[in-house]
Amino acid sequence: QNENCCDFLDSLAITLSAAQGHFIPPAFMISLIESGEVIRDVTARSSERQTLDLLDSLGKYAWIEQDGVEVQVPLKDVKEGHLVIVYPGDLIPIDGKIIRGQGLIDQQKLTGESVPVHREVDDEVYASTLLVEGQLAILVERTGNNTRAGVVVELMKAAPVHDTRVENYAAKFANIAVLPTLLIGAGIFAFTGDLARTTAIITLDFGTGIRVSVPTAVLAGLTYAARTGVYIRSGRAIEMLAKVDCVVFDKTGTLTQGNASVTDIQVTAEGVTPAEILCLAASAEQGLSHPVAHAIVQQAQQQGTATKTCEEWDYRVGLGVVAQIQGRQLLVGSSRFMKTEGIDISASQQFKTGGVSLAYVARDGILIGVIMYADPIRTESPGVIAELHQQGISTHMLTGDVQQVADAVAQELGMRRDEVHAQAFPERKVEVVQQLKAQGKTVAFIGDGINDSAALAYADVSISFAAGSDIARETADVVLMDNDLSGLTHAIGISKQVMDIIYQNALIVGIPNLGALAVGVLFALDPLLAIIINNGSAILAGLNGLRPALGGEKTTYRDAANV
């Protein structure tokens, strides 16, 4: 409809000119219009090539136990009361209660917890969480949309739908000018009877330039963004990104790396060194897939520490390891494990500070040291936060972690304590986003888990990582393909450039046409000159709209740190 109004003026001008026996101006006009359309179409095809399929296939089947036999059935056929069997590495497909087995479950995508949790008989487990270790028999209590993950999906679906796109605003402006142009042309003809002068007036519409230049700028911005690792879905996302004055971050996996790494080793007994504690712990934990075990073994490898052979070895799921090394019993694990084995850990209380967690190492019944580990912040996170603050954009952090851990991360990132929202479940995340919007802020939310998808949907513009959960990627308006947080500031920069170019193009189209219109009203204006002014300005605006696609490769904060 928007294009039809502008096309009507073009068609009328061509018809009137041809009716007067002037064929060169109409031919020239058609060629200029087509040139502008070619610019837009070429840009569109280039952008289409950058479009990426971001969604992976979801699981379709589940294993259920019937009469002592395991049977694979379509997930849609799993009902309440069924007994679902889940193996290591599988996503739990339903909500339910464990009736057999125990295991380590990675709930990061659902709850934001950075470290897998231990679950055993009678504990609740949730759909879309990952069984890292162990084997579970789960009594089904909820399926599909009734699961905790399903509730998040429903929250997302209930979010307001945004239909407007940046192109429409410019097109509406152009359409407003159609009727006045026709009235002015009719008035000129009524007073002068000069059909050529009237044709020149009708030629001066704003629609052609807007129709060519705005989509070209948007598509060029989308193309450049995709080429540099940022997938932006629409012109509306560009418009909103350019207006953002508040960014809300999920913590785990967004501001942080989402995995454990060793930060320090402390000795709690005489005659032992940190290197020896690391060696013993790595010797006991090697071969395990637990994230903390992986962090300890990786730390030993980085320091060139040689591991020892275990004469005996027993892994307690969710607790730790009992090993015998050089004839002495070694325990490595959680505080719960130490208490279960009667180990006094009071000497470690002084090390429980900030966002650090502890792995305990005991030998022959005595605590000899603790290995401190944490979910480290991303290399680029401090720079991104600083850059946003420099631009006057406020920042907030939401996390399912406890307040102490959240405050420690915020302090390291340079965020204020009142910008931190700890122990935030999906419903709370939505509330925070809505509160900020109610304050008149344009809110961007960035997260990568299922627990973030509702907040992503309620934000003015939503951002996720390519490595995030499927639903987070599908919900997001912007996907950071390089899984690098600096892509956020890059996307904002591109969006602001595109919007600046759109405003420039409005001037490039508007000023010459308004000037020519004034001349046409006061004096006679040659139709050919009107065509050159109108369509020439459209082509210039279209070429100006290509500028975002000519930008250089982005530099990330991680790159800068390595220079």
Coordinates of C-alpha atoms in Angstrom, one line a residue:
Q1 CA 0.0 0.0 0.0
N2 CA 2.8 2.4 0.9
E3 CA 4.5 1.8 -2.5
N4 CA 1.3 2.0 -4.4
C5 CA 0.7 5.6 -3.4
C6 CA 4.2 6.7 -4.6
D7 CA 3.9 4.5 -7.7
F8 CA 0.6 6.3 -8.5
L9 CA 2.5 9.7 -8.7
D10 CA 5.2 8.2 -10.8
S11 CA 2.7 6.6 -13.2
L12 CA 0.7 9.8 -13.4
A13 CA 3.8 11.9 -14.2
I14 CA 4.9 9.4 -16.9
T15 CA 1.4 9.3 -18.4
L16 CA 1.0 13.0 -18.6
S17 CA 4.4 13.5 -20.1
A18 CA 3.7 10.8 -22.7
A19 CA 0.3 12.3 -23.5
Q20 CA 2.1 15.6 -24.4
G21 CA 4.3 13.7 -26.9
H22 CA 7.4 13.9 -24.7
F23 CA 8.9 10.4 -24.6
I24 CA 12.5 11.1 -23.5
P25 CA 11.6 12.3 -19.9
P26 CA 9.4 9.3 -19.2
A27 CA 12.1 6.9 -20.5
F28 CA 14.7 8.7 -18.4
M29 CA 12.4 8.6 -15.4
I30 CA 11.8 4.9 -15.7
S31 CA 15.5 4.2 -16.1
L32 CA 16.3 6.1 -12.9
I33 CA 13.6 4.4 -11.0
E34 CA 14.8 1.0 -12.1
S35 CA 18.4 2.0 -11.2
G36 CA 17.3 2.7 -7.6
E37 CA 15.4 -0.5 -7.4
V38 CA 18.5 -2.4 -8.7
I39 CA 20.5 -0.9 -5.8
R40 CA 17.9 -2.1 -3.3
D41 CA 17.6 -5.6 -4.9
V42 CA 21.3 -6.1 -5.0
T43 CA 21.6 -5.2 -1.4
A44 CA 18.7 -7.5 -0.5
R45 CA 20.3 -10.5 -2.3
S46 CA 23.6 -9.8 -0.5
S47 CA 21.8 -9.7 2.8
E48 CA 19.9 -12.9 2.0
R49 CA 23.2 -14.8 1.5
Q50 CA 24.2 -13.8 5.0
T51 CA 21.1 -15.2 6.5
L52 CA 21.9 -18.2 8.7
D53 CA 19.8 -21.0 10.0
L54 CA 20.3 -20.7 13.7
L55 CA 18.0 -23.4 15.0
D56 CA 19.1 -27.0 15.6
S57 CA 16.8 -30.0 15.6
L58 CA 15.1 -30.7 18.9
G59 CA 14.9 -34.1 20.4
K60 CA 11.9 -36.1 19.2
Y61 CA 12.1 -39.3 21.3
A62 CA 12.5 -40.5 24.9
W63 CA 13.2 -43.8 26.6
I64 CA 10.5 -45.1 28.9
E65 CA 10.5 -48.3 31.0
Q66 CA 7.5 -50.6 30.5
D67 CA 7.3 -54.0 32.3
G68 CA 11.1 -53.8 33.0
V69 CA 11.9 -53.2 29.3
E70 CA 13.2 -49.9 27.9
V71 CA 11.3 -48.7 24.8
Q72 CA 12.0 -45.6 22.7
V73 CA 8.8 -43.6 22.0
P74 CA 8.0 -40.3 20.4
L75 CA 8.4 -37.5 23.0
K76 CA 4.8 -36.4 22.3
D77 CA 3.5 -39.8 23.5
V78 CA 5.2 -39.6 26.9
K79 CA 2.5 -39.1 29.6
E80 CA 2.2 -38.4 33.3
G81 CA 3.0 -41.5 35.3
H82 CA 5.5 -42.9 32.7
L83 CA 9.0 -43.9 33.8
V84 CA 11.6 -42.1 31.7
I85 CA 15.1 -43.4 31.6
V86 CA 17.9 -40.8 31.0
Y87 CA 21.5 -41.6 30.3
P88 CA 24.7 -39.4 30.6
G89 CA 24.8 -36.7 28.0
D90 CA 21.0 -36.7 27.4
L91 CA 18.7 -33.8 27.9
I92 CA 16.0 -34.6 30.5
P93 CA 12.8 -34.3 28.4
I94 CA 10.2 -33.9 31.2
D95 CA 9.7 -32.6 34.7
G96 CA 9.5 -35.3 37.3
K97 CA 10.8 -37.0 40.4
I98 CA 13.8 -39.4 40.5
I99 CA 12.8 -42.8 41.7
R100 CA 16.0 -44.6 40.9
G101 CA 19.6 -43.5 40.5
Q102 CA 21.5 -40.4 41.1
G103 CA 23.5 -38.0 38.9
L104 CA 25.0 -34.6 38.2
I105 CA 22.7 -32.3 36.3
D106 CA 23.7 -29.1 34.4
Q107 CA 20.8 -26.7 35.0
Q108 CA 22.6 -23.6 33.6
K109 CA 20.3 -23.1 30.6
L110 CA 17.2 -23.3 32.8
T111 CA 18.2 -21.7 36.2
G112 CA 21.5 -19.9 35.4
E113 CA 23.5 -22.0 37.9
S114 CA 27.1 -22.2 36.8
V115 CA 28.0 -25.5 38.5
P116 CA 26.1 -28.8 38.0
V117 CA 24.0 -30.0 40.9
H118 CA 23.7 -33.4 42.5
R119 CA 20.3 -35.0 42.4
E120 CA 19.2 -38.3 43.9
V121 CA 16.0 -40.3 44.7
D122 CA 13.0 -38.1 45.5
D123 CA 14.6 -35.0 44.1
E124 CA 12.8 -33.0 41.4
V125 CA 14.4 -32.6 37.9
Y126 CA 13.3 -30.4 35.0
A127 CA 13.0 -30.7 31.3
S128 CA 15.8 -29.2 29.1
T129 CA 18.5 -29.8 31.8
L130 CA 21.5 -31.9 30.9
L131 CA 22.5 -35.1 32.7
V132 CA 26.2 -34.9 33.0
E133 CA 26.9 -38.1 34.9
G134 CA 24.9 -40.9 36.3
Q135 CA 21.7 -42.6 35.1
L136 CA 18.2 -41.7 36.2
A137 CA 14.8 -43.3 36.2
I138 CA 12.3 -40.4 36.4
L139 CA 8.6 -40.6 37.2
V140 CA 6.9 -38.2 34.8
E141 CA 4.9 -35.4 36.5
R142 CA 4.7 -32.7 33.7
T143 CA 5.3 -32.7 30.0
G144 CA 5.3 -30.2 27.2
N145 CA 4.0 -26.7 28.0
N146 CA 3.3 -27.8 31.6
T147 CA 7.0 -28.2 32.4
R148 CA 9.0 -25.5 34.0
A149 CA 10.7 -24.8 30.6
G150 CA 7.2 -24.8 29.0
V151 CA 6.0 -22.1 31.4
V152 CA 8.9 -20.0 30.3
V153 CA 7.9 -20.5 26.6
E154 CA 4.3 -19.5 27.4
L155 CA 5.6 -16.3 29.1
M156 CA 7.5 -15.6 26.0
K157 CA 4.5 -16.1 23.7
A158 CA 2.5 -13.8 25.9
A159 CA 5.0 -11.0 25.4
P160 CA 3.8 -8.0 23.3
V161 CA 4.4 -8.4 19.6
H162 CA 6.2 -5.6 17.7
D163 CA 5.0 -5.2 14.1
T164 CA 6.6 -1.9 13.2
R165 CA 9.8 -1.6 11.2
V166 CA 12.0 1.3 10.6
E167 CA 11.1 1.3 6.9
N168 CA 7.5 2.0 7.6
Y169 CA 8.0 5.3 9.4
A170 CA 9.8 6.7 6.4
A171 CA 7.2 5.3 4.0
K172 CA 4.4 6.8 6.0
F173 CA 6.1 10.2 5.8
A174 CA 6.4 9.9 2.1
N175 CA 2.8 8.9 1.7
I176 CA 1.7 12.0 3.7
A177 CA 3.2 14.1 1.0
V178 CA 1.3 12.4 -1.9
L179 CA -2.0 14.2 -1.4
P180 CA -0.5 17.7 -1.0
T181 CA 1.6 17.1 -4.1
L182 CA -1.5 16.2 -6.1
L183 CA -3.4 19.2 -4.8
I184 CA -0.5 21.6 -5.6
G185 CA -0.3 20.1 -9.1
A186 CA -4.0 20.5 -9.6
G187 CA -3.9 24.1 -8.4
I188 CA -1.0 24.9 -10.7
F189 CA -3.0 23.5 -13.7
A190 CA -6.1 25.3 -12.7
F191 CA -4.3 28.7 -12.5
T192 CA -1.9 28.3 -15.5
G193 CA -3.4 25.6 -17.7
D194 CA 0.3 24.5 -18.2
L195 CA 0.3 20.7 -18.3
A196 CA 4.1 20.5 -18.5
R197 CA 4.5 22.6 -15.4
T198 CA 1.9 20.4 -13.6
T199 CA 3.7 17.3 -14.7
A200 CA 7.0 18.6 -13.2
I201 CA 5.2 19.2 -9.8
I202 CA 3.7 15.7 -9.7
T203 CA 7.1 14.3 -10.5
L204 CA 8.5 15.7 -7.3
D205 CA 7.4 13.0 -4.8
F206 CA 9.4 11.8 -1.8
G207 CA 8.4 8.2 -2.0
T208 CA 10.9 7.0 -4.6
G209 CA 13.9 8.1 -2.6
I210 CA 12.6 6.9 0.7
R211 CA 11.5 3.5 -0.8
V212 CA 15.0 2.9 -2.2
S213 CA 17.3 4.4 0.4
V214 CA 15.8 3.3 3.7
P215 CA 15.7 -0.5 2.9
T216 CA 19.1 -0.2 1.3
A217 CA 20.6 1.3 4.4
V218 CA 18.9 -1.3 6.6
L219 CA 19.9 -4.3 4.4
A220 CA 23.5 -3.0 4.1
G221 CA 23.7 -2.7 7.9
L222 CA 22.3 -6.3 8.3
T223 CA 24.8 -7.6 5.7
Y224 CA 27.8 -5.9 7.3
A225 CA 26.7 -7.1 10.8
A226 CA 26.3 -10.7 9.6
R227 CA 29.7 -10.6 7.9
T228 CA 31.3 -9.4 11.2
G229 CA 29.6 -12.0 13.4
V230 CA 26.4 -10.3 14.4
Y231 CA 23.0 -11.7 13.1
I232 CA 20.3 -9.0 13.3
R233 CA 16.9 -10.2 12.3
S234 CA 15.1 -7.0 11.2
G235 CA 15.0 -3.3 10.6
R236 CA 13.0 -2.9 13.8
A237 CA 15.9 -4.5 15.8
I238 CA 18.3 -1.9 14.3
E239 CA 15.9 0.9 15.2
M240 CA 15.5 -0.2 18.8
L241 CA 19.3 -1.0 19.3
A242 CA 20.0 2.6 18.2
K243 CA 17.7 3.9 21.0
V244 CA 18.8 1.5 23.8
D245 CA 19.7 3.3 27.0
C246 CA 19.6 0.3 29.4
V247 CA 21.2 -3.2 28.9
V248 CA 20.2 -6.0 31.2
F249 CA 22.6 -8.9 31.4
D250 CA 22.2 -12.5 32.5
K251 CA 25.4 -13.4 34.4
T252 CA 26.2 -17.1 33.9
G253 CA 27.5 -17.7 30.4
T254 CA 26.9 -14.1 29.3
L255 CA 29.1 -11.9 31.5
T256 CA 31.0 -15.0 32.7
Q257 CA 32.4 -17.9 30.7
G258 CA 29.9 -20.4 32.1
N259 CA 32.5 -22.9 33.3
A260 CA 34.7 -23.5 36.3
S261 CA 38.4 -22.6 36.5
V262 CA 40.9 -22.8 39.3
T263 CA 41.7 -19.4 40.8
D264 CA 43.9 -20.3 43.8
I265 CA 45.1 -23.1 46.1
Q266 CA 45.4 -22.7 49.8
V267 CA 47.2 -25.0 52.3
T268 CA 45.5 -25.9 55.6
A269 CA 48.1 -28.4 57.0
E270 CA 51.8 -28.2 57.6
G271 CA 54.4 -29.9 55.4
V272 CA 52.2 -29.6 52.3
T273 CA 52.7 -27.3 49.3
P274 CA 50.0 -25.9 46.8
A275 CA 51.8 -27.8 44.0
E276 CA 51.4 -31.1 45.9
I277 CA 47.7 -30.4 46.6
L278 CA 47.1 -29.8 42.9
C279 CA 49.1 -32.9 42.0
L280 CA 47.1 -35.1 44.3
A281 CA 43.7 -33.6 43.4
A282 CA 44.4 -33.9 39.6
S283 CA 45.6 -37.5 40.1
A284 CA 42.3 -38.4 41.8
E285 CA 40.1 -36.5 39.5
Q286 CA 41.6 -37.3 36.1
G287 CA 39.2 -39.0 33.7
L288 CA 36.1 -37.4 35.2
S289 CA 33.8 -35.2 33.1
H290 CA 32.7 -33.1 36.1
P291 CA 33.4 -29.4 35.3
V292 CA 35.3 -28.9 38.5
A293 CA 37.4 -32.0 37.9
H294 CA 38.1 -30.8 34.4
A295 CA 39.2 -27.4 35.8
I296 CA 41.6 -29.0 38.3
V297 CA 43.1 -31.4 35.7
Q298 CA 43.5 -28.6 33.2
Q299 CA 45.2 -26.4 35.8
A300 CA 47.7 -29.2 36.5
Q301 CA 48.4 -29.6 32.8
Q302 CA 48.9 -25.9 32.3
Q303 CA 51.5 -25.9 35.2
G304 CA 53.2 -29.0 33.8
T305 CA 52.3 -31.0 37.0
A306 CA 52.8 -34.8 36.6
T307 CA 49.9 -36.9 38.0
K308 CA 50.4 -40.0 40.1
T309 CA 48.8 -43.4 39.8
C310 CA 45.8 -44.3 41.9
E311 CA 46.0 -47.8 43.5
E312 CA 42.3 -47.6 44.4
W313 CA 39.6 -45.3 43.2
D314 CA 36.0 -44.8 43.9
Y315 CA 33.8 -41.9 42.6
R316 CA 30.8 -40.8 44.6
V317 CA 28.4 -39.1 42.2
G318 CA 27.7 -35.5 43.2
L319 CA 30.1 -35.7 46.2
G320 CA 33.7 -36.4 45.2
V321 CA 36.4 -39.0 44.8
V322 CA 38.0 -41.5 47.3
A323 CA 41.4 -42.6 46.0
Q324 CA 44.5 -44.3 47.4
I325 CA 47.8 -42.8 46.2
Q326 CA 51.1 -44.1 47.4
G327 CA 49.4 -46.1 50.1
R328 CA 47.5 -43.1 51.6
Q329 CA 43.8 -42.3 51.4
L330 CA 42.9 -39.2 49.5
L331 CA 39.5 -37.5 49.4
V332 CA 38.7 -34.7 46.9
G333 CA 35.2 -33.2 46.8
S334 CA 32.6 -30.9 48.3
S335 CA 32.0 -29.7 51.9
R336 CA 29.1 -32.1 52.1
F337 CA 31.4 -35.0 51.1
M338 CA 33.9 -34.0 53.8
K339 CA 31.3 -33.8 56.5
T340 CA 29.9 -37.2 55.4
E341 CA 33.4 -38.6 55.8
G342 CA 33.9 -36.9 59.2
I343 CA 36.6 -34.5 58.0
D344 CA 36.9 -31.2 59.9
I345 CA 36.8 -28.3 57.4
S346 CA 36.7 -25.4 59.9
A347 CA 40.2 -24.3 58.8
S348 CA 38.8 -23.4 55.4
Q349 CA 36.2 -20.9 56.6
Q350 CA 38.5 -18.0 56.0
F351 CA 38.7 -18.7 52.3
K352 CA 34.9 -18.4 51.7
T353 CA 34.9 -14.9 50.2
G354 CA 33.5 -13.2 47.1
G355 CA 32.4 -15.4 44.2
V356 CA 34.8 -18.2 44.9
S357 CA 33.7 -21.9 45.5
L358 CA 35.9 -24.5 47.2
A359 CA 37.0 -28.0 46.4
Y360 CA 38.3 -29.8 49.5
V361 CA 41.4 -32.1 49.6
A362 CA 41.9 -34.4 52.6
R363 CA 44.5 -37.0 53.2
D364 CA 44.3 -39.7 55.9
G365 CA 41.3 -38.0 57.5
I366 CA 42.9 -34.5 57.7
L367 CA 42.1 -31.5 55.5
I368 CA 45.3 -30.5 53.8
G369 CA 44.1 -27.8 51.5
V370 CA 41.4 -26.2 49.4
I371 CA 41.3 -25.5 45.7
M372 CA 39.4 -22.3 44.9
Y373 CA 37.5 -22.1 41.7
A374 CA 35.1 -19.8 40.1
D375 CA 33.2 -19.1 36.9
P376 CA 35.5 -16.4 35.5
I377 CA 34.2 -13.4 33.8
R378 CA 34.7 -13.1 30.0
T379 CA 37.8 -11.4 28.9
E380 CA 35.8 -8.8 27.0
S381 CA 33.1 -8.2 29.7
P382 CA 34.8 -5.3 31.6
G383 CA 35.5 -3.4 28.4
V384 CA 31.9 -3.9 27.2
I385 CA 30.5 -2.6 30.5
A386 CA 32.9 0.4 30.4
E387 CA 32.0 1.2 26.8
L388 CA 28.2 1.1 27.6
H389 CA 28.7 3.4 30.6
Q390 CA 30.7 5.8 28.4
Q391 CA 27.8 6.0 26.0
G392 CA 25.4 6.8 28.9
I393 CA 23.8 3.4 28.8
S394 CA 22.9 1.9 32.2
T395 CA 23.6 -1.8 32.9
H396 CA 21.9 -4.3 35.1
M397 CA 22.8 -7.9 36.0
L398 CA 20.3 -10.8 36.6
T399 CA 21.4 -14.1 37.9
G400 CA 20.1 -17.2 39.7
D401 CA 23.2 -17.3 41.9
V402 CA 23.3 -16.1 45.5
Q403 CA 23.9 -12.4 46.3
Q404 CA 27.5 -12.9 47.5
V405 CA 28.6 -14.4 44.1
A406 CA 26.6 -11.8 42.1
D407 CA 28.1 -8.9 44.1
A408 CA 31.6 -10.2 43.6
V409 CA 31.2 -10.4 39.8
A410 CA 29.5 -7.0 39.6
Q411 CA 32.4 -5.4 41.6
E412 CA 34.9 -6.9 39.2
L413 CA 32.9 -5.6 36.2
G414 CA 32.5 -2.1 37.6
M415 CA 28.7 -2.4 38.1
R416 CA 26.9 -0.8 41.0
R417 CA 25.4 -3.0 43.7
D418 CA 21.9 -1.6 43.1
E419 CA 22.2 -2.8 39.5
V420 CA 22.5 -6.5 40.6
H421 CA 19.5 -8.8 41.0
A422 CA 20.5 -12.1 42.5
Q423 CA 18.5 -15.4 42.8
A424 CA 16.3 -14.2 39.9
F425 CA 14.1 -16.9 38.4
P426 CA 12.4 -16.4 35.0
E427 CA 9.4 -14.6 36.4
R428 CA 11.6 -12.2 38.3
K429 CA 13.7 -11.5 35.2
V430 CA 10.5 -10.5 33.4
E431 CA 9.5 -8.2 36.3
V432 CA 12.8 -6.4 36.2
V433 CA 12.6 -5.8 32.5
Q434 CA 9.1 -4.5 32.8
Q435 CA 10.0 -2.2 35.7
L436 CA 12.8 -0.7 33.7
K437 CA 10.5 -0.2 30.7
A438 CA 7.9 1.4 32.9
Q439 CA 10.6 4.0 33.9
G440 CA 10.7 5.0 30.2
K441 CA 13.9 3.2 29.3
T442 CA 14.5 1.4 26.1
V443 CA 15.7 -2.0 27.3
A444 CA 18.0 -4.5 25.7
F445 CA 18.3 -7.9 27.4
I446 CA 21.1 -10.3 26.7
G447 CA 21.1 -14.0 27.8
D448 CA 21.7 -17.5 26.5
G449 CA 19.5 -19.9 28.6
I450 CA 16.0 -21.2 28.6
N451 CA 15.5 -19.2 31.8
D452 CA 16.3 -16.0 29.9
S453 CA 13.9 -16.5 27.0
A454 CA 10.9 -14.9 28.7
A455 CA 12.9 -11.8 29.6
L456 CA 14.3 -11.7 26.0
A457 CA 10.8 -11.6 24.6
Y458 CA 9.6 -8.8 26.9
A459 CA 12.7 -6.6 26.2
D460 CA 12.6 -3.9 23.6
V461 CA 15.4 -5.7 21.8
S462 CA 16.7 -9.1 22.8
I463 CA 20.2 -10.5 22.3
S464 CA 21.6 -14.0 22.6
F465 CA 24.7 -16.1 21.7
A466 CA 24.8 -18.6 18.9
A467 CA 26.0 -21.2 21.5
G468 CA 22.9 -20.4 23.7
S469 CA 19.8 -22.5 24.0
D470 CA 17.7 -23.0 21.0
I471 CA 14.7 -21.1 22.4
A472 CA 17.0 -18.2 23.4
R473 CA 18.4 -17.9 19.9
E474 CA 14.9 -18.2 18.4
T475 CA 13.5 -15.5 20.7
A476 CA 16.4 -13.1 20.2
D477 CA 16.3 -10.2 17.8
V478 CA 20.1 -10.2 17.7
V479 CA 22.4 -13.3 17.8
L480 CA 26.1 -12.9 18.5
M481 CA 27.6 -15.6 16.2
D482 CA 31.1 -15.4 17.5
N483 CA 29.9 -15.9 21.1
D484 CA 31.8 -12.7 22.0
L485 CA 30.1 -10.2 24.2
S486 CA 31.8 -7.3 22.4
G487 CA 29.5 -8.1 19.5
L488 CA 26.9 -6.2 21.6
T489 CA 28.6 -2.8 21.4
H490 CA 29.4 -3.6 17.7
A491 CA 25.7 -4.2 17.0
I492 CA 24.7 -1.0 18.8
G493 CA 27.4 0.9 16.8
I494 CA 26.1 -0.5 13.5
S495 CA 22.5 0.4 14.4
K496 CA 23.4 3.9 15.2
Q497 CA 25.3 4.3 12.0
V498 CA 22.3 2.9 10.0
M499 CA 19.8 5.3 11.7
D500 CA 22.2 8.3 11.1
I501 CA 22.3 7.3 7.4
I502 CA 18.5 7.1 7.3
Y503 CA 18.2 10.6 8.7
Q504 CA 20.8 11.8 6.2
N505 CA 18.9 10.2 3.3
A506 CA 15.7 11.9 4.4
L507 CA 17.6 15.2 4.0
I508 CA 19.2 14.1 0.7
V509 CA 15.8 13.3 -0.7
G510 CA 13.8 16.0 1.1
I511 CA 15.8 19.2 0.6
P512 CA 16.2 19.0 -3.3
N513 CA 12.6 18.0 -3.8
L514 CA 11.2 20.6 -1.5
G515 CA 13.4 23.2 -3.1
A516 CA 12.3 22.1 -6.6
L517 CA 8.7 22.1 -5.5
A518 CA 9.0 25.7 -4.3
V519 CA 10.6 26.7 -7.6
G520 CA 7.8 24.8 -9.5
V521 CA 5.1 26.7 -7.6
L522 CA 6.6 30.1 -8.1
F523 CA 8.2 29.6 -11.6
A524 CA 8.0 27.1 -14.4
L525 CA 10.1 24.0 -13.9
D526 CA 11.1 21.7 -16.8
P527 CA 9.8 18.2 -16.3
L528 CA 13.1 16.7 -17.3
L529 CA 14.9 18.7 -14.6
A530 CA 12.3 17.6 -12.1
I531 CA 12.9 14.0 -13.0
I532 CA 16.7 14.5 -12.6
I533 CA 16.2 16.2 -9.2
N534 CA 13.7 13.6 -7.9
N535 CA 15.2 10.4 -9.1
G536 CA 18.8 11.6 -8.9
S537 CA 18.4 12.4 -5.2
A538 CA 16.9 8.9 -4.8
I539 CA 19.9 7.3 -6.3
L540 CA 22.3 9.4 -4.3
A541 CA 20.4 8.4 -1.1
G542 CA 20.5 4.8 -2.2
L543 CA 24.3 4.9 -2.7
N544 CA 24.7 6.6 0.7
G545 CA 22.6 3.8 2.2
L546 CA 25.3 1.3 1.1
R547 CA 27.9 2.8 3.4
P548 CA 27.3 0.4 6.3
A549 CA 28.3 -2.5 4.0
L550 CA 31.7 -0.8 3.4
G551 CA 32.7 -0.8 7.1
G552 CA 35.9 -2.5 8.2
E553 CA 36.2 -5.7 10.2
K554 CA 35.3 -5.2 13.9
T555 CA 37.9 -5.4 16.7
T556 CA 36.8 -7.2 19.8
Y557 CA 37.9 -6.4 23.3
R558 CA 39.6 -9.8 23.4
D559 CA 41.6 -8.9 20.2
A560 CA 42.6 -5.6 21.8
A561 CA 43.8 -7.3 24.9
N562 CA 46.0 -9.5 22.9
V563 CA 47.7 -6.7 21.0

